Amino acid sequence: MNARQRWYGVFALLFLIVIAYIDRVNIAVMVVNPAFLHHFGLGESRLQQGTLMTAFLLGYGLAALLLTPFLETLMGYRRALTLSVLLWALLTAASPLAGSVLWLLLVRALLGVSEGPLFSLKTMYISDHFAANELGKPNAVSALGVSLGLAIGFPLIGFLMAHFGWAMSFYLLAGFNLLAGLWLIRAFIRPAHNTPPPRAASPVLARVWRTFSDAWHTPMLGWIMLVEIATLSYLWGSSAWLPAYLIDEKGFSLKQMGAMASLPFIVSIGAKYLGGALLDRMRPQQAPLIFVIGGGATALCVAGLMNSGQTGWIAFFLLAANACWAAGRGDPDAAAALRQAAGGRQRLWHYQRNRQSVFRLYSAADGMGDGRSGHGVVRVCGADRLTAGHAAGGRRAAGQNAPGRALLQRP
């Protein structure tokens, strides 16, 4: 496969992530629709509404951690991505057919399971097609799908719901997921020519365990997970409540909400690259500074947001918080950044030898961060004031300073 073709695969993965994140914010917009709430008997209970997002995140986290090694070992990334997209399209279409909130919770959890392996399969493709010193750029490009998906998702779901109704929105989204997702995989996601065949001589469980075991020996794994839990808790603690906050407390229309909710994530696209540019200019030992400063600045912006009553200041602090959060994440290849901060030839050798396992468990850390943030989403949506959502996210963003400080103090 030539250089151009492998980049086609990276852009295909970017659009798959966009599709997935549009699907993820679907429920966050649906909970402002009275017909949807009445159909499932959710009423005005923020706690029950929050469990819909939590069910997805818990399923996502468990699948990223436990299911991914089986898919990677037994199927490879192309077939596993095909299965994942097929399942999440079918489950999205099944959501309006759930007869009760309990069945809807089950569908949401299974939807999370179906999307859970996505990031690990993405990084598996990239590590298969790019050398160790080339991983930063394709990871950065594909990671844009997170902010793009959220920026597109809020206004798109709002438009579909306003013009076609909440149930038809699910069906249209499912059809788009199925057609676009399967076409992208079939057209652009292909194994590299030099990919070795699966080692069928080893027992299946032994091969899966080897993948899982190698990944768990990743250097700096604990700190990577702490950073992911902090940053993803902010992401989901804020995005889960934002539509309801803008409509219920600030009186925005559905159209206005879609535009306003997307702006912070548009800003985060540029801020993420600013953080990456700063990270490139730092010495390896200084890399954790980007997490420390970004987390602290995010917490300060959240404090300003909570104490603002005017729309202009609310918009300013909302955009500033997301910009600081995105800049604090810096380079999407967080595993490499933290590894460089740790230093040491032994760690570097381990990273080079097991680089696929490193990225696989980094994706599992992403899943664990999402799963851990699910608890926060329930508490956020059950709060009397929806501004508690940013409070929860802000506390975790501030907590991002702890692992950063610990890394800076390492010899």
mmCIF file of C-alpha atoms in Angstrom:
data_model
loop_
_atom_site.group_PDB
_atom_site.id
_atom_site.type_symbol
_atom_site.label_atom_id
_atom_site.label_comp_id
_atom_site.label_asym_id
_atom_site.label_seq_id
_atom_site.Cartn_x
_atom_site.Cartn_y
_atom_site.Cartn_z
ATOM 1 C CA MET A 1 0.000 0.000 0.000
ATOM 2 C CA ASN A 2 1.453 3.374 -1.002
ATOM 3 C CA ALA A 3 1.605 6.476 1.197
ATOM 4 C CA ARG A 4 -1.478 8.077 -0.353
ATOM 5 C CA GLN A 5 -3.635 4.979 0.104
ATOM 6 C CA ARG A 6 -2.744 4.592 3.778
ATOM 7 C CA TRP A 7 -3.775 8.218 4.343
ATOM 8 C CA TYR A 8 -7.118 7.507 2.696
ATOM 9 C CA GLY A 9 -7.623 5.006 5.499
ATOM 10 C CA VAL A 10 -6.762 7.630 8.130
ATOM 11 C CA PHE A 11 -9.366 10.036 6.728
ATOM 12 C CA ALA A 12 -11.892 7.199 6.553
ATOM 13 C CA LEU A 13 -11.264 6.555 10.251
ATOM 14 C CA LEU A 14 -11.702 10.265 10.958
ATOM 15 C CA PHE A 15 -15.159 10.181 9.358
ATOM 16 C CA LEU A 16 -16.032 6.971 11.225
ATOM 17 C CA ILE A 17 -15.241 8.758 14.489
ATOM 18 C CA VAL A 18 -17.363 11.733 13.376
ATOM 19 C CA ILE A 19 -20.277 9.359 12.749
ATOM 20 C CA ALA A 20 -19.762 7.665 16.103
ATOM 21 C CA TYR A 21 -19.715 10.935 18.046
ATOM 22 C CA ILE A 22 -22.828 12.211 16.299
ATOM 23 C CA ASP A 23 -24.453 8.995 17.460
ATOM 24 C CA ARG A 24 -23.212 9.525 21.007
ATOM 25 C CA VAL A 25 -24.731 12.994 21.464
ATOM 26 C CA ASN A 26 -28.074 11.821 20.083
ATOM 27 C CA ILE A 27 -29.552 11.187 23.525
ATOM 28 C CA ALA A 28 -28.210 14.453 24.951
ATOM 29 C CA VAL A 29 -30.373 16.304 22.415
ATOM 30 C CA MET A 30 -33.329 13.910 22.693
ATOM 31 C CA VAL A 31 -33.846 14.629 26.396
ATOM 32 C CA VAL A 32 -35.055 18.148 25.538
ATOM 33 C CA ASN A 33 -37.879 16.701 23.394
ATOM 34 C CA PRO A 34 -41.128 16.339 25.409
ATOM 35 C CA ALA A 35 -42.516 13.669 23.049
ATOM 36 C CA PHE A 36 -39.423 11.500 23.527
ATOM 37 C CA LEU A 37 -39.567 11.906 27.314
ATOM 38 C CA HIS A 38 -43.288 11.084 27.400
ATOM 39 C CA HIS A 39 -42.884 8.007 25.187
ATOM 40 C CA PHE A 40 -40.393 6.423 27.583
ATOM 41 C CA GLY A 41 -41.925 7.789 30.778
ATOM 42 C CA LEU A 42 -38.845 9.793 31.702
ATOM 43 C CA GLY A 43 -40.721 12.928 32.738
ATOM 44 C CA GLU A 44 -38.620 15.658 34.303
ATOM 45 C CA SER A 45 -36.256 13.333 36.174
ATOM 46 C CA ARG A 46 -32.705 14.400 35.319
ATOM 47 C CA LEU A 47 -31.404 11.334 37.129
ATOM 48 C CA GLN A 48 -33.289 8.943 34.843
ATOM 49 C CA GLN A 49 -32.278 10.939 31.784
ATOM 50 C CA GLY A 50 -28.647 10.801 32.876
ATOM 51 C CA THR A 51 -28.743 7.015 33.138
ATOM 52 C CA LEU A 52 -29.277 6.826 29.363
ATOM 53 C CA MET A 53 -25.846 8.345 28.767
ATOM 54 C CA THR A 54 -24.329 6.372 31.636
ATOM 55 C CA ALA A 55 -25.550 3.063 30.212
ATOM 56 C CA PHE A 56 -23.815 3.862 26.936
ATOM 57 C CA LEU A 57 -20.554 4.934 28.585
ATOM 58 C CA LEU A 58 -20.362 1.907 30.863
ATOM 59 C CA GLY A 59 -20.942 -0.447 27.939
ATOM 60 C CA TYR A 60 -18.348 1.465 25.944
ATOM 61 C CA GLY A 61 -15.734 1.292 28.689
ATOM 62 C CA LEU A 62 -16.200 -2.414 29.364
ATOM 63 C CA ALA A 63 -16.054 -3.273 25.662
ATOM 64 C CA ALA A 64 -12.915 -1.196 25.090
ATOM 65 C CA LEU A 65 -11.225 -2.956 27.981
ATOM 66 C CA LEU A 66 -12.446 -6.556 27.662
ATOM 67 C CA LEU A 67 -13.862 -7.131 24.169
ATOM 68 C CA THR A 68 -11.202 -5.381 22.109
ATOM 69 C CA PRO A 69 -8.406 -7.974 22.612
ATOM 70 C CA PHE A 70 -10.683 -10.698 21.217
ATOM 71 C CA LEU A 71 -11.657 -8.665 18.150
ATOM 72 C CA GLU A 72 -8.076 -7.621 17.421
ATOM 73 C CA THR A 73 -6.707 -11.133 17.835
ATOM 74 C CA LEU A 74 -9.424 -13.080 16.031
ATOM 75 C CA MET A 75 -10.778 -10.719 13.362
ATOM 76 C CA GLY A 76 -8.324 -7.937 12.556
ATOM 77 C CA TYR A 77 -9.298 -4.293 12.305
ATOM 78 C CA ARG A 78 -11.139 -4.384 8.955
ATOM 79 C CA ARG A 79 -13.612 -7.139 9.834
ATOM 80 C CA ALA A 80 -13.963 -5.905 13.413
ATOM 81 C CA LEU A 81 -14.798 -2.378 12.224
ATOM 82 C CA THR A 82 -17.376 -3.793 9.819
ATOM 83 C CA LEU A 83 -19.047 -5.755 12.625
ATOM 84 C CA SER A 84 -18.952 -2.741 14.942
ATOM 85 C CA VAL A 85 -20.576 -0.366 12.429
ATOM 86 C CA LEU A 86 -23.220 -2.932 11.498
ATOM 87 C CA LEU A 87 -24.184 -3.482 15.137
ATOM 88 C CA TRP A 88 -24.277 0.173 16.135
ATOM 89 C CA ALA A 89 -26.454 1.046 13.108
ATOM 90 C CA LEU A 90 -28.918 -1.737 13.966
ATOM 91 C CA LEU A 91 -29.020 -0.748 17.643
ATOM 92 C CA THR A 92 -29.591 2.904 16.757
ATOM 93 C CA ALA A 93 -32.551 1.854 14.594
ATOM 94 C CA ALA A 94 -33.856 -0.339 17.432
ATOM 95 C CA SER A 95 -33.879 2.517 19.974
ATOM 96 C CA PRO A 96 -37.355 3.942 19.106
ATOM 97 C CA LEU A 97 -38.775 0.412 19.221
ATOM 98 C CA ALA A 98 -37.840 -0.126 22.868
ATOM 99 C CA GLY A 99 -41.109 -0.389 24.775
ATOM 100 C CA SER A 100 -39.869 0.964 28.092
ATOM 101 C CA VAL A 101 -37.016 2.870 29.627
ATOM 102 C CA LEU A 102 -35.451 -0.398 30.845
ATOM 103 C CA TRP A 103 -35.302 -1.777 27.311
ATOM 104 C CA LEU A 104 -33.921 1.544 26.102
ATOM 105 C CA LEU A 105 -31.187 1.355 28.756
ATOM 106 C CA LEU A 106 -30.283 -2.119 27.515
ATOM 107 C CA VAL A 107 -30.128 -0.908 23.910
ATOM 108 C CA ARG A 108 -27.953 2.028 24.977
ATOM 109 C CA ALA A 109 -25.565 -0.257 26.853
ATOM 110 C CA LEU A 110 -25.274 -2.589 23.845
ATOM 111 C CA LEU A 111 -24.713 0.437 21.613
ATOM 112 C CA GLY A 112 -21.808 1.392 23.852
ATOM 113 C CA VAL A 113 -20.426 -2.134 23.575
ATOM 114 C CA SER A 114 -20.618 -1.982 19.778
ATOM 115 C CA GLU A 115 -18.739 1.343 19.620
ATOM 116 C CA GLY A 116 -16.232 0.513 22.364
ATOM 117 C CA PRO A 117 -13.514 -1.066 20.178
ATOM 118 C CA LEU A 118 -13.475 1.823 17.668
ATOM 119 C CA PHE A 119 -10.468 3.745 18.983
ATOM 120 C CA SER A 120 -8.401 0.647 19.573
ATOM 121 C CA LEU A 121 -9.102 -0.590 16.044
ATOM 122 C CA LYS A 122 -8.239 2.870 14.726
ATOM 123 C CA THR A 123 -4.855 2.870 16.438
ATOM 124 C CA MET A 124 -4.285 -0.716 15.326
ATOM 125 C CA TYR A 125 -4.710 0.388 11.689
ATOM 126 C CA ILE A 126 -2.352 3.335 12.177
ATOM 127 C CA SER A 127 0.353 1.260 13.871
ATOM 128 C CA ASP A 128 0.046 -1.279 11.045
ATOM 129 C CA HIS A 129 0.596 1.312 8.293
ATOM 130 C CA PHE A 130 2.965 3.864 9.854
ATOM 131 C CA ALA A 131 6.420 3.588 11.372
ATOM 132 C CA ALA A 132 6.973 4.400 15.043
ATOM 133 C CA ASN A 133 8.306 7.881 14.224
ATOM 134 C CA GLU A 134 5.268 8.649 12.000
ATOM 135 C CA LEU A 135 2.448 7.928 14.435
ATOM 136 C CA GLY A 136 1.820 11.476 15.670
ATOM 137 C CA LYS A 137 0.304 13.026 12.546
ATOM 138 C CA PRO A 138 -2.191 10.238 11.636
ATOM 139 C CA ASN A 139 -3.284 10.031 15.270
ATOM 140 C CA ALA A 140 -3.751 13.810 15.358
ATOM 141 C CA VAL A 141 -5.762 13.841 12.120
ATOM 142 C CA SER A 142 -8.036 10.961 13.099
ATOM 143 C CA ALA A 143 -8.559 12.421 16.594
ATOM 144 C CA LEU A 144 -10.157 15.478 14.972
ATOM 145 C CA GLY A 145 -13.230 13.293 14.570
ATOM 146 C CA VAL A 146 -14.087 13.766 18.258
ATOM 147 C CA SER A 147 -14.486 17.552 18.085
ATOM 148 C CA LEU A 148 -15.939 17.471 14.561
ATOM 149 C CA GLY A 149 -18.506 14.862 15.546
ATOM 150 C CA LEU A 150 -19.670 16.878 18.545
ATOM 151 C CA ALA A 151 -19.663 20.148 16.589
ATOM 152 C CA ILE A 152 -21.770 18.595 13.815
ATOM 153 C CA GLY A 153 -23.888 16.370 16.041
ATOM 154 C CA PHE A 154 -25.719 18.965 18.133
ATOM 155 C CA PRO A 155 -27.117 21.057 15.246
ATOM 156 C CA LEU A 156 -27.683 18.003 13.019
ATOM 157 C CA ILE A 157 -29.713 16.062 15.589
ATOM 158 C CA GLY A 158 -31.624 19.224 16.440
ATOM 159 C CA PHE A 159 -32.450 19.757 12.752
ATOM 160 C CA LEU A 160 -33.563 16.148 12.235
ATOM 161 C CA MET A 161 -35.682 16.196 15.370
ATOM 162 C CA ALA A 162 -37.348 19.509 14.448
ATOM 163 C CA HIS A 163 -38.179 18.485 10.865
ATOM 164 C CA PHE A 164 -38.761 14.714 11.066
ATOM 165 C CA GLY A 165 -39.585 13.944 14.699
ATOM 166 C CA TRP A 166 -37.526 12.158 17.323
ATOM 167 C CA ALA A 167 -38.249 8.580 16.146
ATOM 168 C CA MET A 168 -37.442 9.258 12.489
ATOM 169 C CA SER A 169 -34.207 10.921 13.624
ATOM 170 C CA PHE A 170 -33.025 7.569 14.963
ATOM 171 C CA TYR A 171 -33.893 5.789 11.711
ATOM 172 C CA LEU A 172 -32.220 8.396 9.497
ATOM 173 C CA LEU A 173 -29.105 8.356 11.656
ATOM 174 C CA ALA A 174 -29.009 4.556 11.600
ATOM 175 C CA GLY A 175 -29.286 4.479 7.813
ATOM 176 C CA PHE A 176 -26.500 7.022 7.447
ATOM 177 C CA ASN A 177 -24.293 5.093 9.886
ATOM 178 C CA LEU A 178 -24.819 1.874 7.966
ATOM 179 C CA LEU A 179 -24.332 3.176 4.429
ATOM 180 C CA ALA A 180 -21.519 5.656 5.058
ATOM 181 C CA GLY A 181 -19.695 3.529 7.621
ATOM 182 C CA LEU A 182 -19.642 0.308 5.618
ATOM 183 C CA TRP A 183 -18.660 2.149 2.429
ATOM 184 C CA LEU A 184 -15.730 3.886 4.149
ATOM 185 C CA ILE A 185 -14.432 0.603 5.538
ATOM 186 C CA ARG A 186 -14.847 -1.323 2.302
ATOM 187 C CA ALA A 187 -13.276 1.406 0.152
ATOM 188 C CA PHE A 188 -10.364 2.599 2.286
ATOM 189 C CA ILE A 189 -9.573 0.350 5.275
ATOM 190 C CA ARG A 190 -7.223 -2.377 4.091
ATOM 191 C CA PRO A 191 -4.397 -4.282 5.814
ATOM 192 C CA ALA A 192 -0.835 -3.385 4.915
ATOM 193 C CA HIS A 193 0.825 -5.766 2.453
ATOM 194 C CA ASN A 194 3.449 -6.708 4.988
ATOM 195 C CA THR A 195 0.957 -7.655 7.694
ATOM 196 C CA PRO A 196 1.935 -11.083 9.063
ATOM 197 C CA PRO A 197 -0.781 -13.758 9.038
ATOM 198 C CA PRO A 198 -2.453 -14.664 12.331
ATOM 199 C CA ARG A 199 -0.515 -17.202 14.363
ATOM 200 C CA ALA A 200 -3.123 -19.926 14.271
ATOM 201 C CA ALA A 201 -0.775 -22.452 15.877
ATOM 202 C CA SER A 202 -1.322 -20.842 19.288
ATOM 203 C CA PRO A 203 -4.589 -21.465 21.144
ATOM 204 C CA VAL A 204 -7.095 -18.656 20.739
ATOM 205 C CA LEU A 205 -7.270 -17.774 24.427
ATOM 206 C CA ALA A 206 -3.484 -17.788 24.698
ATOM 207 C CA ARG A 207 -3.216 -15.290 21.836
ATOM 208 C CA VAL A 208 -5.886 -13.061 23.363
ATOM 209 C CA TRP A 209 -4.201 -13.211 26.748
ATOM 210 C CA ARG A 210 -0.845 -12.307 25.184
ATOM 211 C CA THR A 211 -2.401 -9.203 23.623
ATOM 212 C CA PHE A 212 -4.031 -8.234 26.908
ATOM 213 C CA SER A 213 -0.958 -8.989 29.032
ATOM 214 C CA ASP A 214 1.460 -7.066 26.815
ATOM 215 C CA ALA A 215 -0.810 -4.057 26.900
ATOM 216 C CA TRP A 216 -1.069 -4.059 30.694
ATOM 217 C CA HIS A 217 2.724 -3.784 30.947
ATOM 218 C CA THR A 218 2.693 -0.441 29.148
ATOM 219 C CA PRO A 219 5.002 2.065 30.896
ATOM 220 C CA MET A 220 3.249 4.943 32.658
ATOM 221 C CA LEU A 221 -0.093 3.176 32.260
ATOM 222 C CA GLY A 222 -1.539 4.416 35.553
ATOM 223 C CA TRP A 223 -0.807 8.064 34.777
ATOM 224 C CA ILE A 224 -2.181 7.708 31.245
ATOM 225 C CA MET A 225 -5.442 6.361 32.673
ATOM 226 C CA LEU A 226 -5.698 9.152 35.243
ATOM 227 C CA VAL A 227 -5.240 11.805 32.565
ATOM 228 C CA GLU A 228 -7.861 10.141 30.354
ATOM 229 C CA ILE A 229 -10.357 9.851 33.213
ATOM 230 C CA ALA A 230 -9.933 13.550 34.020
ATOM 231 C CA THR A 231 -10.187 14.817 30.445
ATOM 232 C CA LEU A 232 -13.019 12.524 29.365
ATOM 233 C CA SER A 233 -15.015 13.224 32.511
ATOM 234 C CA TYR A 234 -14.951 16.893 31.563
ATOM 235 C CA LEU A 235 -15.928 16.090 27.968
ATOM 236 C CA TRP A 236 -18.962 13.995 28.874
ATOM 237 C CA GLY A 237 -19.838 15.897 32.027
ATOM 238 C CA SER A 238 -20.259 19.019 29.911
ATOM 239 C CA SER A 239 -21.612 17.721 26.593
ATOM 240 C CA ALA A 240 -24.255 15.519 28.267
ATOM 241 C CA TRP A 241 -26.005 18.432 29.977
ATOM 242 C CA LEU A 242 -25.346 21.272 27.516
ATOM 243 C CA PRO A 243 -28.506 21.014 25.317
ATOM 244 C CA ALA A 244 -30.829 20.776 28.322
ATOM 245 C CA TYR A 245 -29.023 23.632 30.069
ATOM 246 C CA LEU A 246 -29.277 25.980 27.087
ATOM 247 C CA ILE A 247 -32.945 25.210 26.400
ATOM 248 C CA ASP A 248 -34.382 24.723 29.904
ATOM 249 C CA GLU A 249 -32.415 27.316 31.862
ATOM 250 C CA LYS A 250 -31.390 29.878 29.243
ATOM 251 C CA GLY A 251 -34.471 29.767 27.012
ATOM 252 C CA PHE A 252 -32.678 28.952 23.756
ATOM 253 C CA SER A 253 -34.715 27.588 20.850
ATOM 254 C CA LEU A 254 -33.802 24.204 19.385
ATOM 255 C CA LYS A 255 -32.045 25.893 16.455
ATOM 256 C CA GLN A 256 -30.169 28.321 18.712
ATOM 257 C CA MET A 257 -29.152 25.473 21.003
ATOM 258 C CA GLY A 258 -27.674 23.498 18.107
ATOM 259 C CA ALA A 259 -25.530 26.428 17.002
ATOM 260 C CA MET A 260 -24.402 27.413 20.500
ATOM 261 C CA ALA A 261 -23.649 23.861 21.638
ATOM 262 C CA SER A 262 -21.442 23.222 18.621
ATOM 263 C CA LEU A 263 -19.264 26.341 19.055
ATOM 264 C CA PRO A 264 -17.149 25.084 21.991
ATOM 265 C CA PHE A 265 -16.144 22.001 20.032
ATOM 266 C CA ILE A 266 -15.297 24.034 16.932
ATOM 267 C CA VAL A 267 -12.994 26.134 19.116
ATOM 268 C CA SER A 268 -11.453 22.981 20.584
ATOM 269 C CA ILE A 269 -10.236 21.870 17.132
ATOM 270 C CA GLY A 270 -7.847 24.804 16.846
ATOM 271 C CA ALA A 271 -6.978 24.705 20.542
ATOM 272 C CA LYS A 272 -5.963 21.062 20.340
ATOM 273 C CA TYR A 273 -3.462 21.842 17.612
ATOM 274 C CA LEU A 274 -2.187 24.825 19.582
ATOM 275 C CA GLY A 275 -1.530 22.491 22.489
ATOM 276 C CA GLY A 276 0.200 20.053 20.166
ATOM 277 C CA ALA A 277 2.394 22.822 18.736
ATOM 278 C CA LEU A 278 3.401 23.899 22.238
ATOM 279 C CA LEU A 279 4.115 20.300 23.163
ATOM 280 C CA ASP A 280 6.414 19.920 20.163
ATOM 281 C CA ARG A 281 8.491 22.865 21.416
ATOM 282 C CA MET A 282 8.880 21.517 24.942
ATOM 283 C CA ARG A 283 11.622 19.266 26.215
ATOM 284 C CA PRO A 284 10.340 15.736 26.871
ATOM 285 C CA GLN A 285 10.626 16.225 30.629
ATOM 286 C CA GLN A 286 8.359 19.275 30.386
ATOM 287 C CA ALA A 287 5.586 17.529 28.430
ATOM 288 C CA PRO A 288 3.288 17.061 31.473
ATOM 289 C CA LEU A 289 3.139 20.860 31.853
ATOM 290 C CA ILE A 290 0.564 20.915 29.057
ATOM 291 C CA PHE A 291 -1.760 18.782 31.201
ATOM 292 C CA VAL A 292 -1.126 20.788 34.383
ATOM 293 C CA ILE A 293 -1.699 24.208 32.816
ATOM 294 C CA GLY A 294 -4.638 23.070 30.675
ATOM 295 C CA GLY A 295 -6.400 21.411 33.602
ATOM 296 C CA GLY A 296 -5.931 24.390 35.906
ATOM 297 C CA ALA A 297 -7.095 26.886 33.281
ATOM 298 C CA THR A 298 -10.161 24.755 32.526
ATOM 299 C CA ALA A 299 -11.104 24.694 36.199
ATOM 300 C CA LEU A 300 -10.806 28.492 36.440
ATOM 301 C CA CYS A 301 -13.001 28.959 33.352
ATOM 302 C CA VAL A 302 -15.596 26.596 34.805
ATOM 303 C CA ALA A 303 -15.616 28.602 38.034
ATOM 304 C CA GLY A 304 -16.239 31.745 35.991
ATOM 305 C CA LEU A 305 -19.041 30.019 34.073
ATOM 306 C CA MET A 306 -20.787 28.919 37.259
ATOM 307 C CA ASN A 307 -20.788 32.466 38.609
ATOM 308 C CA SER A 308 -21.921 34.189 35.397
ATOM 309 C CA GLY A 309 -25.467 35.322 34.815
ATOM 310 C CA GLN A 310 -25.165 37.199 31.528
ATOM 311 C CA THR A 311 -25.340 35.382 28.209
ATOM 312 C CA GLY A 312 -22.170 37.012 26.888
ATOM 313 C CA TRP A 313 -20.054 35.889 29.839
ATOM 314 C CA ILE A 314 -21.628 32.432 29.760
ATOM 315 C CA ALA A 315 -20.619 32.075 26.106
ATOM 316 C CA PHE A 316 -17.110 33.409 26.804
ATOM 317 C CA PHE A 317 -16.369 31.061 29.692
ATOM 318 C CA LEU A 318 -17.975 28.127 27.878
ATOM 319 C CA LEU A 319 -15.720 28.624 24.858
ATOM 320 C CA ALA A 320 -12.667 29.345 27.013
ATOM 321 C CA ALA A 321 -13.192 26.211 29.111
ATOM 322 C CA ASN A 322 -13.317 24.000 26.031
ATOM 323 C CA ALA A 323 -10.312 25.746 24.492
ATOM 324 C CA CYS A 324 -8.240 25.182 27.633
ATOM 325 C CA TRP A 325 -9.455 21.589 27.893
ATOM 326 C CA ALA A 326 -8.507 20.850 24.277
ATOM 327 C CA ALA A 327 -5.137 22.598 24.539
ATOM 328 C CA GLY A 328 -4.481 20.644 27.728
ATOM 329 C CA ARG A 329 -4.924 17.398 25.852
ATOM 330 C CA GLY A 330 -2.306 18.604 23.375
ATOM 331 C CA ASP A 331 -0.943 15.826 21.213
ATOM 332 C CA PRO A 332 -3.582 13.079 20.820
ATOM 333 C CA ASP A 333 -0.770 10.554 21.174
ATOM 334 C CA ALA A 334 -0.817 10.978 24.949
ATOM 335 C CA ALA A 335 0.844 7.629 25.518
ATOM 336 C CA ALA A 336 3.933 8.769 23.643
ATOM 337 C CA ALA A 337 3.986 12.155 25.371
ATOM 338 C CA LEU A 338 3.857 10.635 28.829
ATOM 339 C CA ARG A 339 6.374 7.996 27.871
ATOM 340 C CA GLN A 340 8.791 10.690 26.751
ATOM 341 C CA ALA A 341 8.276 12.505 30.031
ATOM 342 C CA ALA A 342 9.213 9.359 31.948
ATOM 343 C CA GLY A 343 12.403 8.885 29.922
ATOM 344 C CA GLY A 344 14.703 5.884 30.116
ATOM 345 C CA ARG A 345 16.006 3.481 27.502
ATOM 346 C CA GLN A 346 14.234 0.502 29.013
ATOM 347 C CA ARG A 347 10.833 2.192 28.684
ATOM 348 C CA LEU A 348 11.662 3.325 25.154
ATOM 349 C CA TRP A 349 12.629 -0.214 24.157
ATOM 350 C CA HIS A 350 9.430 -1.606 25.658
ATOM 351 C CA TYR A 351 7.381 0.982 23.790
ATOM 352 C CA GLN A 352 9.016 0.187 20.440
ATOM 353 C CA ARG A 353 8.734 -3.571 20.929
ATOM 354 C CA ASN A 354 5.088 -3.530 21.967
ATOM 355 C CA ARG A 355 3.866 -0.333 20.331
ATOM 356 C CA GLN A 356 0.624 -1.928 19.108
ATOM 357 C CA SER A 357 -0.141 -3.085 22.642
ATOM 358 C CA VAL A 358 0.641 0.387 23.961
ATOM 359 C CA PHE A 359 -1.900 1.976 21.652
ATOM 360 C CA ARG A 360 -4.453 -0.771 22.280
ATOM 361 C CA LEU A 361 -4.408 -0.207 26.008
ATOM 362 C CA TYR A 362 -4.320 3.558 25.534
ATOM 363 C CA SER A 363 -7.636 3.038 23.755
ATOM 364 C CA ALA A 364 -8.789 0.894 26.664
ATOM 365 C CA ALA A 365 -7.800 3.763 28.967
ATOM 366 C CA ASP A 366 -10.007 5.961 26.792
ATOM 367 C CA GLY A 367 -12.829 3.499 27.398
ATOM 368 C CA MET A 368 -12.208 3.409 31.130
ATOM 369 C CA GLY A 369 -12.252 7.196 31.201
ATOM 370 C CA ASP A 370 -15.594 7.177 29.409
ATOM 371 C CA GLY A 371 -16.961 4.503 31.732
ATOM 372 C CA ARG A 372 -15.790 6.327 34.859
ATOM 373 C CA SER A 373 -17.328 9.557 33.588
ATOM 374 C CA GLY A 374 -20.681 7.761 33.338
ATOM 375 C CA HIS A 375 -21.071 8.012 37.106
ATOM 376 C CA GLY A 376 -20.476 11.746 36.867
ATOM 377 C CA VAL A 377 -23.121 12.107 34.161
ATOM 378 C CA VAL A 378 -25.761 10.569 36.442
ATOM 379 C CA ARG A 379 -24.848 12.931 39.261
ATOM 380 C CA VAL A 380 -24.703 15.889 36.891
ATOM 381 C CA CYS A 381 -28.092 15.273 35.317
ATOM 382 C CA GLY A 382 -29.616 14.602 38.730
ATOM 383 C CA ALA A 383 -28.438 17.924 40.125
ATOM 384 C CA ASP A 384 -30.847 20.728 40.896
ATOM 385 C CA ARG A 385 -28.901 23.138 38.732
ATOM 386 C CA LEU A 386 -27.468 21.917 35.466
ATOM 387 C CA THR A 387 -24.435 24.153 35.961
ATOM 388 C CA ALA A 388 -23.267 21.435 38.344
ATOM 389 C CA GLY A 389 -22.295 19.619 35.155
ATOM 390 C CA HIS A 390 -19.400 21.910 34.551
ATOM 391 C CA ALA A 391 -18.583 21.836 38.257
ATOM 392 C CA ALA A 392 -18.097 18.077 38.106
ATOM 393 C CA GLY A 393 -16.100 18.353 34.913
ATOM 394 C CA GLY A 394 -14.088 21.253 36.279
ATOM 395 C CA ARG A 395 -13.120 19.357 39.414
ATOM 396 C CA ARG A 396 -11.854 16.486 37.301
ATOM 397 C CA ALA A 397 -10.043 18.867 34.968
ATOM 398 C CA ALA A 398 -8.345 20.369 38.001
ATOM 399 C CA GLY A 399 -7.554 16.837 39.148
ATOM 400 C CA GLN A 400 -5.667 16.456 35.895
ATOM 401 C CA ASN A 401 -2.911 18.486 37.596
ATOM 402 C CA ALA A 402 -2.033 15.659 39.972
ATOM 403 C CA PRO A 403 -0.658 13.166 37.431
ATOM 404 C CA GLY A 404 1.033 15.999 35.570
ATOM 405 C CA ARG A 405 2.801 17.208 38.694
ATOM 406 C CA ALA A 406 3.827 13.655 39.544
ATOM 407 C CA LEU A 407 5.374 13.194 36.106
ATOM 408 C CA LEU A 408 7.248 16.486 36.359
ATOM 409 C CA GLN A 409 8.769 15.356 39.648
ATOM 410 C CA ARG A 410 10.065 12.069 38.236
ATOM 411 C CA PRO A 411 13.879 11.873 37.962
#
